C-alpha atoms as an extended CHARMM CRD file, in Angstrom:
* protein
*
       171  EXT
         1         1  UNK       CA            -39.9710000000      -84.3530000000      161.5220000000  PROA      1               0.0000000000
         2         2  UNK       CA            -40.2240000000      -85.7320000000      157.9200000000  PROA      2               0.0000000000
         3         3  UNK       CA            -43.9590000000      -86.9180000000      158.4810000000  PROA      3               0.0000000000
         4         4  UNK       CA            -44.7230000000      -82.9700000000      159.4290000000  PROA      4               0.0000000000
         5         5  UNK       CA            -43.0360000000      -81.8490000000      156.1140000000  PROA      5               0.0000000000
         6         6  UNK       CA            -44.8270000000      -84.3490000000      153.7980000000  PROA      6               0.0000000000
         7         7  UNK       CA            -47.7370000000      -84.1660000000      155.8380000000  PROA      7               0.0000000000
         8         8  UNK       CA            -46.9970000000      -80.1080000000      155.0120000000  PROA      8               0.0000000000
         9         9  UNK       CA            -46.1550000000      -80.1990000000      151.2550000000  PROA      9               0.0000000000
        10        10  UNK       CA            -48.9620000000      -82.4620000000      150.5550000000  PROA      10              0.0000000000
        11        11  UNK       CA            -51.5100000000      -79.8080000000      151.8910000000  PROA      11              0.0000000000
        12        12  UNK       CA            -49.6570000000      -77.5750000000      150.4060000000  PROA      12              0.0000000000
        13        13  UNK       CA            -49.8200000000      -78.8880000000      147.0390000000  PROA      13              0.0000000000
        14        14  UNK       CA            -53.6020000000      -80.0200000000      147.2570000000  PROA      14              0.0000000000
        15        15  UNK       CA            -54.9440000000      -76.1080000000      148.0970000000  PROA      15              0.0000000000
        16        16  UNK       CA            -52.3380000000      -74.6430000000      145.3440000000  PROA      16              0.0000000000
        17        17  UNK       CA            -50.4620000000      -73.2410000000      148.2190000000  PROA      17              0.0000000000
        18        18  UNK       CA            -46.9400000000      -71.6160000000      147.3570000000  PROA      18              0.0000000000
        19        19  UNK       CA            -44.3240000000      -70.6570000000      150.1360000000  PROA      19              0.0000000000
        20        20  UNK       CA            -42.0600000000      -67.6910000000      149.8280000000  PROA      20              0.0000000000
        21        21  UNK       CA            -38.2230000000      -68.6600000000      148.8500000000  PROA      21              0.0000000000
        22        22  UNK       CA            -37.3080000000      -67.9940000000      152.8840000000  PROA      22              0.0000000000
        23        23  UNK       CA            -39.7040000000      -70.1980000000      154.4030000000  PROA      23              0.0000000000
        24        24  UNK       CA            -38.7840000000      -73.3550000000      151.7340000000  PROA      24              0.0000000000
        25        25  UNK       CA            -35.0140000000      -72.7040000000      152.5590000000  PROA      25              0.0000000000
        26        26  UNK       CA            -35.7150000000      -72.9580000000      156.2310000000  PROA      26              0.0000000000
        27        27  UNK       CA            -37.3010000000      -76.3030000000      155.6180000000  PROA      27              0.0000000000
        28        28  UNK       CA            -34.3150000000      -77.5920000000      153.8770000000  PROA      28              0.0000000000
        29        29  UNK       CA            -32.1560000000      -76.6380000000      156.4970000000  PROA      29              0.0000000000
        30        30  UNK       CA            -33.9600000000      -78.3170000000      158.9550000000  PROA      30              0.0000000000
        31        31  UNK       CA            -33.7250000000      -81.3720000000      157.1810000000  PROA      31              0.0000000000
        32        32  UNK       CA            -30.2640000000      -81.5750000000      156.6110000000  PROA      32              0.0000000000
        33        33  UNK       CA            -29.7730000000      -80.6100000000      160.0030000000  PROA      33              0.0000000000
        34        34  UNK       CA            -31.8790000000      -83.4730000000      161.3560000000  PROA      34              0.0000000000
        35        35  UNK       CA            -30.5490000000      -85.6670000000      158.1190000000  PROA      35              0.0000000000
        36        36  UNK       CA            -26.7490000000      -85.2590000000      159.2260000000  PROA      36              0.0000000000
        37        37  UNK       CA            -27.4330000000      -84.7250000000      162.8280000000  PROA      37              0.0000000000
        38        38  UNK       CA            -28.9770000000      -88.5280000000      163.2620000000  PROA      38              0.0000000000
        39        39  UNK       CA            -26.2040000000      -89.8550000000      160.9730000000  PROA      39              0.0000000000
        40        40  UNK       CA            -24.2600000000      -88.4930000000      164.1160000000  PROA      40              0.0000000000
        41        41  UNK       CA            -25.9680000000      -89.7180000000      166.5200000000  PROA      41              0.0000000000
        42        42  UNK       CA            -29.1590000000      -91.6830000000      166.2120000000  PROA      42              0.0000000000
        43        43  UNK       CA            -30.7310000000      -90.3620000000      169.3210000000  PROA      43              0.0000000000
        44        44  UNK       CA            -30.6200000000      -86.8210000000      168.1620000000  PROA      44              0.0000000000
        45        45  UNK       CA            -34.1570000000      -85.3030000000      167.2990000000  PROA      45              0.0000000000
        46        46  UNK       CA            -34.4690000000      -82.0480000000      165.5330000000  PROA      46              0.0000000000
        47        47  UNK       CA            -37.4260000000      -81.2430000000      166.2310000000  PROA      47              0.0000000000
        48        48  UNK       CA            -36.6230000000      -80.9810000000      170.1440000000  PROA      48              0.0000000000
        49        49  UNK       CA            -33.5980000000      -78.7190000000      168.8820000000  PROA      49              0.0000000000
        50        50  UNK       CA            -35.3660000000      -76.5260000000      166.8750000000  PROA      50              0.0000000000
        51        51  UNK       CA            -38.1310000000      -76.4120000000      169.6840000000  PROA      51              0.0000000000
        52        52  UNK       CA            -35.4030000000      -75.5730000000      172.3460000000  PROA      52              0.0000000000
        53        53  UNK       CA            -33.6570000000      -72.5700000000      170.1500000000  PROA      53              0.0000000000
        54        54  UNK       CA            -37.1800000000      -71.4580000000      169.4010000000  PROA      54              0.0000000000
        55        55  UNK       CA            -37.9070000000      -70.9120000000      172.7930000000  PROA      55              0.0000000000
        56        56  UNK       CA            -34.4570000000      -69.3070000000      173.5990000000  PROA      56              0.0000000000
        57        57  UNK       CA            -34.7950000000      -67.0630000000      170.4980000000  PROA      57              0.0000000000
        58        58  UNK       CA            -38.6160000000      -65.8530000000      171.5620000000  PROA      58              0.0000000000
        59        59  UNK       CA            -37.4090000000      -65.6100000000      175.2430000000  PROA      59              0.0000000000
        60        60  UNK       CA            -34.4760000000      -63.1960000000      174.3950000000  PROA      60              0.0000000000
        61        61  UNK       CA            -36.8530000000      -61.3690000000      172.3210000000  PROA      61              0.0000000000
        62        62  UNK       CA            -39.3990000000      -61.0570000000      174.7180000000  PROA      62              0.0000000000
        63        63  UNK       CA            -36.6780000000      -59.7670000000      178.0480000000  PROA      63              0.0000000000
        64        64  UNK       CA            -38.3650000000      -56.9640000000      179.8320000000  PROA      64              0.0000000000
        65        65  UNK       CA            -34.7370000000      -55.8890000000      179.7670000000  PROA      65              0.0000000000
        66        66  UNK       CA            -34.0930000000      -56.4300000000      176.0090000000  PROA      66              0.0000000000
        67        67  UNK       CA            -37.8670000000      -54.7430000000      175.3910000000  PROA      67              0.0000000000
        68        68  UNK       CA            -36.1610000000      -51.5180000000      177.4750000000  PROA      68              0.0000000000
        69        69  UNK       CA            -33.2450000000      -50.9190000000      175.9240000000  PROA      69              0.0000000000
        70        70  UNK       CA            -34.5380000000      -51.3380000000      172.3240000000  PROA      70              0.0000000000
        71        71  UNK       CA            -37.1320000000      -48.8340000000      173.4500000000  PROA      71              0.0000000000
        72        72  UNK       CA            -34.2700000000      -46.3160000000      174.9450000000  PROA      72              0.0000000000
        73        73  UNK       CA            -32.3630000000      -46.4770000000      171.8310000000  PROA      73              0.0000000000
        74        74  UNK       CA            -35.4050000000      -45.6650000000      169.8220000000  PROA      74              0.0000000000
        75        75  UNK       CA            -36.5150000000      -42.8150000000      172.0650000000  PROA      75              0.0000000000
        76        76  UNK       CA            -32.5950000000      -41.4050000000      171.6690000000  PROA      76              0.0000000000
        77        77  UNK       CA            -32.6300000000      -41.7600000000      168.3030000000  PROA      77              0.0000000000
        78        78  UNK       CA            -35.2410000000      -39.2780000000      168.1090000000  PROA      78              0.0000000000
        79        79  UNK       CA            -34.3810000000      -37.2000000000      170.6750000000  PROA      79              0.0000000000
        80        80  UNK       CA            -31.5120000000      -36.2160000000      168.9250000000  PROA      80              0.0000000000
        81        81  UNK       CA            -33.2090000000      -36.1200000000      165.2720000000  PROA      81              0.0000000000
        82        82  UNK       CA            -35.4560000000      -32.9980000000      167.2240000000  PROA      82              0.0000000000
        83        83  UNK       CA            -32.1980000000      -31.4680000000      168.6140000000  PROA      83              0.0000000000
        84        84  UNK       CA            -30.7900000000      -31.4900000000      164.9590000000  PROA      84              0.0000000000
        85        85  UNK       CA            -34.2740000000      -30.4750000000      163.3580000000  PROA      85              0.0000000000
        86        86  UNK       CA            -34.5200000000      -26.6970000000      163.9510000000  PROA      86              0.0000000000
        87        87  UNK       CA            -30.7860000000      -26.0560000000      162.9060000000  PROA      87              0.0000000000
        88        88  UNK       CA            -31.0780000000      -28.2560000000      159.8080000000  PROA      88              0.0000000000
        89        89  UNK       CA            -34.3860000000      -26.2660000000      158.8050000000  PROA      89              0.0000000000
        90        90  UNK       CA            -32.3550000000      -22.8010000000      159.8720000000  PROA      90              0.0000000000
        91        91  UNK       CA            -29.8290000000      -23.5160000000      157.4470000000  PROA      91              0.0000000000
        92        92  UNK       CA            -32.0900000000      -25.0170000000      154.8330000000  PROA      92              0.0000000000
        93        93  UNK       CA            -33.7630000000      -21.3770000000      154.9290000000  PROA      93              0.0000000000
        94        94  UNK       CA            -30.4980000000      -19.4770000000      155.0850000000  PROA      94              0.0000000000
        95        95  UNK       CA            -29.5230000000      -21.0200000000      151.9740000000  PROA      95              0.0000000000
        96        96  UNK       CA            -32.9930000000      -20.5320000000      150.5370000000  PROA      96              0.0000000000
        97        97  UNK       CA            -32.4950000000      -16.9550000000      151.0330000000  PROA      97              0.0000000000
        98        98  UNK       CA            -29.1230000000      -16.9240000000      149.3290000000  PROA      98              0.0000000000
        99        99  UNK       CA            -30.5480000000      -18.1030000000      146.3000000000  PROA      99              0.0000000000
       100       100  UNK       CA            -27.7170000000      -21.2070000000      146.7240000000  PROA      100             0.0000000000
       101       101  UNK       CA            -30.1260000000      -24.1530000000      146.4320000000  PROA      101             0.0000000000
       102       102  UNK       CA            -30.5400000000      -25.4820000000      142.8070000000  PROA      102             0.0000000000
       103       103  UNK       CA            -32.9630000000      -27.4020000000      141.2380000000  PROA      103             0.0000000000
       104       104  UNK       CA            -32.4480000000      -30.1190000000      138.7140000000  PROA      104             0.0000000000
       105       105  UNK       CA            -35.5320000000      -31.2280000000      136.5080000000  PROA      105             0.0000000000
       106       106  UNK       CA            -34.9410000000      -33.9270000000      134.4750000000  PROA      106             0.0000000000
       107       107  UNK       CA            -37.7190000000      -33.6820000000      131.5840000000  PROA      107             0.0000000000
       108       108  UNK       CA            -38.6230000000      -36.4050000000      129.1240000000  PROA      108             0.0000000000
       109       109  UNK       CA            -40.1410000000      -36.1590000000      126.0250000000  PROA      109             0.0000000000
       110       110  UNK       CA            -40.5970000000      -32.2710000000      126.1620000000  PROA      110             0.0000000000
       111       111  UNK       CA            -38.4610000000      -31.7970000000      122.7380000000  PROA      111             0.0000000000
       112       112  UNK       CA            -41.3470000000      -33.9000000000      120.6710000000  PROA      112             0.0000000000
       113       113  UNK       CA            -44.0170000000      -31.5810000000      123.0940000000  PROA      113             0.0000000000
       114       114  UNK       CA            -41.9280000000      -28.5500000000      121.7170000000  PROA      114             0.0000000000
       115       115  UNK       CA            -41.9400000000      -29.6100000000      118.2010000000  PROA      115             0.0000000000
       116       116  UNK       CA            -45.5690000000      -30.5680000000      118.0240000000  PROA      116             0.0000000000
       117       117  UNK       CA            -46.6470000000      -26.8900000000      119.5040000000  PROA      117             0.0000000000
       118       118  UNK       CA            -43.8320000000      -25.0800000000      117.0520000000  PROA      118             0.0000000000
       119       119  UNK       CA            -45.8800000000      -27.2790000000      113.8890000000  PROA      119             0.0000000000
       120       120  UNK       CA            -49.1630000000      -26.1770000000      115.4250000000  PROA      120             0.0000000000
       121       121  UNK       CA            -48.5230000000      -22.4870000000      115.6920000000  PROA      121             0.0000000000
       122       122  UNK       CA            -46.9590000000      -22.4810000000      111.9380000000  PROA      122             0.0000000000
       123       123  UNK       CA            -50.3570000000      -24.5770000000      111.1800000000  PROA      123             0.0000000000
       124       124  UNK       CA            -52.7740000000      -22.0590000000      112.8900000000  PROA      124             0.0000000000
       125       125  UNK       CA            -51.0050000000      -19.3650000000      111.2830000000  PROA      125             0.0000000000
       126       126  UNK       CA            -50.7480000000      -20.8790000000      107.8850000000  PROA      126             0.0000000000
       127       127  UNK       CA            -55.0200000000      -21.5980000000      108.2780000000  PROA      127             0.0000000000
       128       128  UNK       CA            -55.6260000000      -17.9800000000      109.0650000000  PROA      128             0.0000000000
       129       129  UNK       CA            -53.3020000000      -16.8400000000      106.1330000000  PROA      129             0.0000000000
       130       130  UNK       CA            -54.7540000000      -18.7180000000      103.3040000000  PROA      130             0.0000000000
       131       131  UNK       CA            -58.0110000000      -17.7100000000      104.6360000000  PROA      131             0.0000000000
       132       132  UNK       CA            -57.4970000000      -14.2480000000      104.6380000000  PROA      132             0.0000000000
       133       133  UNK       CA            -55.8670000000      -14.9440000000      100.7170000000  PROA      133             0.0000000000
       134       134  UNK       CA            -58.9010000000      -16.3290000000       99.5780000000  PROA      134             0.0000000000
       135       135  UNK       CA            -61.0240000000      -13.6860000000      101.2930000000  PROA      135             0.0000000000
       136       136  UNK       CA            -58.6790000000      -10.8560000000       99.2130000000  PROA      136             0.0000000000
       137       137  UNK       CA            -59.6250000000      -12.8180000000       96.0540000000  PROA      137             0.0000000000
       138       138  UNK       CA            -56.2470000000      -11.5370000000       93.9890000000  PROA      138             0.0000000000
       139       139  UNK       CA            -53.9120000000      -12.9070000000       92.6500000000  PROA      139             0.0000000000
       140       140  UNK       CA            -53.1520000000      -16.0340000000       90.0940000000  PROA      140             0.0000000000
       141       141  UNK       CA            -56.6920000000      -18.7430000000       90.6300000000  PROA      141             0.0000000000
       142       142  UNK       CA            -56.6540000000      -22.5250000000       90.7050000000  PROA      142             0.0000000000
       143       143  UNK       CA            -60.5890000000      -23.8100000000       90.9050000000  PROA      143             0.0000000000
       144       144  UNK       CA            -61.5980000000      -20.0650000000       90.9570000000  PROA      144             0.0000000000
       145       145  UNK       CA            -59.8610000000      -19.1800000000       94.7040000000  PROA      145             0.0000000000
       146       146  UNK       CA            -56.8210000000      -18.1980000000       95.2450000000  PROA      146             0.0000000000
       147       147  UNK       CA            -53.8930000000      -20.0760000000       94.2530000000  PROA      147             0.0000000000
       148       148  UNK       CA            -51.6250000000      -18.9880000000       97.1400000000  PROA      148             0.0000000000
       149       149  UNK       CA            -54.8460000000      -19.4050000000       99.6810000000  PROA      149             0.0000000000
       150       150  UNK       CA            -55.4400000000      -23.0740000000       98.1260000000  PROA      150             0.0000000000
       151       151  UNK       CA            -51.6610000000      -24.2110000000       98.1470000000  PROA      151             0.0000000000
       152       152  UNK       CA            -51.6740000000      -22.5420000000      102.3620000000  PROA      152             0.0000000000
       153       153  UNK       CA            -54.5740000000      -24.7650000000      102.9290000000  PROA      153             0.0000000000
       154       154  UNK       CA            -52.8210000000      -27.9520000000      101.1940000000  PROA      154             0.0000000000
       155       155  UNK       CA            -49.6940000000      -27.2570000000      103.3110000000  PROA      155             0.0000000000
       156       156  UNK       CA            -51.8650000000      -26.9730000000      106.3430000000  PROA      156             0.0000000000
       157       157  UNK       CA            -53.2780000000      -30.1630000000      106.2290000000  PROA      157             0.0000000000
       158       158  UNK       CA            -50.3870000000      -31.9720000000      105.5370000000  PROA      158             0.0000000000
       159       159  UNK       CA            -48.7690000000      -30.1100000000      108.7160000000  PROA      159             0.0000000000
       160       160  UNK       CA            -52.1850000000      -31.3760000000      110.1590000000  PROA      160             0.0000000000
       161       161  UNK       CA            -52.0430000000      -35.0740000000      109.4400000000  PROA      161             0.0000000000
       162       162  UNK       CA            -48.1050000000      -34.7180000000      110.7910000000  PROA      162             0.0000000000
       163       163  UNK       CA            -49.0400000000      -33.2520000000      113.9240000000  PROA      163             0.0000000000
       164       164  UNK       CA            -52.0160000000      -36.0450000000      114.4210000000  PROA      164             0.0000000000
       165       165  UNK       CA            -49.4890000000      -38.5240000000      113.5610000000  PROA      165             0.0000000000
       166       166  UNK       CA            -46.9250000000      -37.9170000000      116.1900000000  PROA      166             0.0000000000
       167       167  UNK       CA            -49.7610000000      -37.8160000000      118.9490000000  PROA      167             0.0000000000
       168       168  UNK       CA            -51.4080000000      -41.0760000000      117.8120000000  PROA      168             0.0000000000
       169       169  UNK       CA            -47.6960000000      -42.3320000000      117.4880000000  PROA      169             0.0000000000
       170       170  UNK       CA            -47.1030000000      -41.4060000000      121.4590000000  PROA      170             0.0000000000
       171       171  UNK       CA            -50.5180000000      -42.7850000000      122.6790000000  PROA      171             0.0000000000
């Protein structure tokens, strides 16, 4: 049995070959079953052991009988998920209709959404304002507009750069 593992890990190793944790623990079983098992008697061979239960274990599995009653359970099992069906969707309904089922939505990262949309409607609003100031042409003038239109449009774009900045920031 050691030649076949060494002959195994040696293959394994030369076509970068990597076993899942079960198989690798099997293996190590096996050898310190056959390991302790010919320390206990020198005629014992593992590999005629392992064989044997194989056969047993595949056997069992493979009953006609065994085959049956795994199928029966399975058919029961959903024979009585149908004869449960309509009443759990008739009560489903019923409470649909009573207005008794609740919904929970957990949302994340809809405050920053929130905010951004608040900044942008003060920032629209603030564009359209000064615009319409430096369209009245009145009041005090700074560079010959409109001193309130000019300082709107300052205030916009530094509502502007904010807004950009806390998309980029998310992306």
């Amino acid at each position: 049995m050691d030649g076949i593992f060494e002959k195994l890990l040696n293959t394994m190793i030369k076509h970068n070959v990597t076993l899942p944790r079960e198989f690798v623990m099997i293996g190590r079983g096996i050898a310190l079953i056959e390991d302790t098992g010919s320390k206990l008697d020198p005629e014992f061979n593992a590999a005629e052991e392992v064989q044997k239960l194989s056969y047993q274990i595949i056997a069992q599995r493979l009953n006609p009988v065994n085959i049956a009653t795994g199928g029966i359970n399975y058919v029961m099992e959903i024979e009585n998920l149908l004869k449960d069906l309509p009443d759990r969707i008739n009560s489903t309904l019923n409470k649909v209709e009573k207005g008794e089922i609740q919904m929970n939505v957990n949302h994340t990262g809809l405050d920053s959404f929130k905010n951004q949309i608040s900044v942008s409607l003060i920032l629209s609003s603030l564009i359209i304002g000064s615009s319409l100031a430096i369209l009245a042409d009145k009041g005090p003038k700074l560079f010959d507009i409109s001193a309130i239109g000019f300082l709107g449009f300052v205030i916009s774009v530094i509502l502007g750069l904010y807004v950009v900045m806390g998309i980029l920031s998310k992306d």
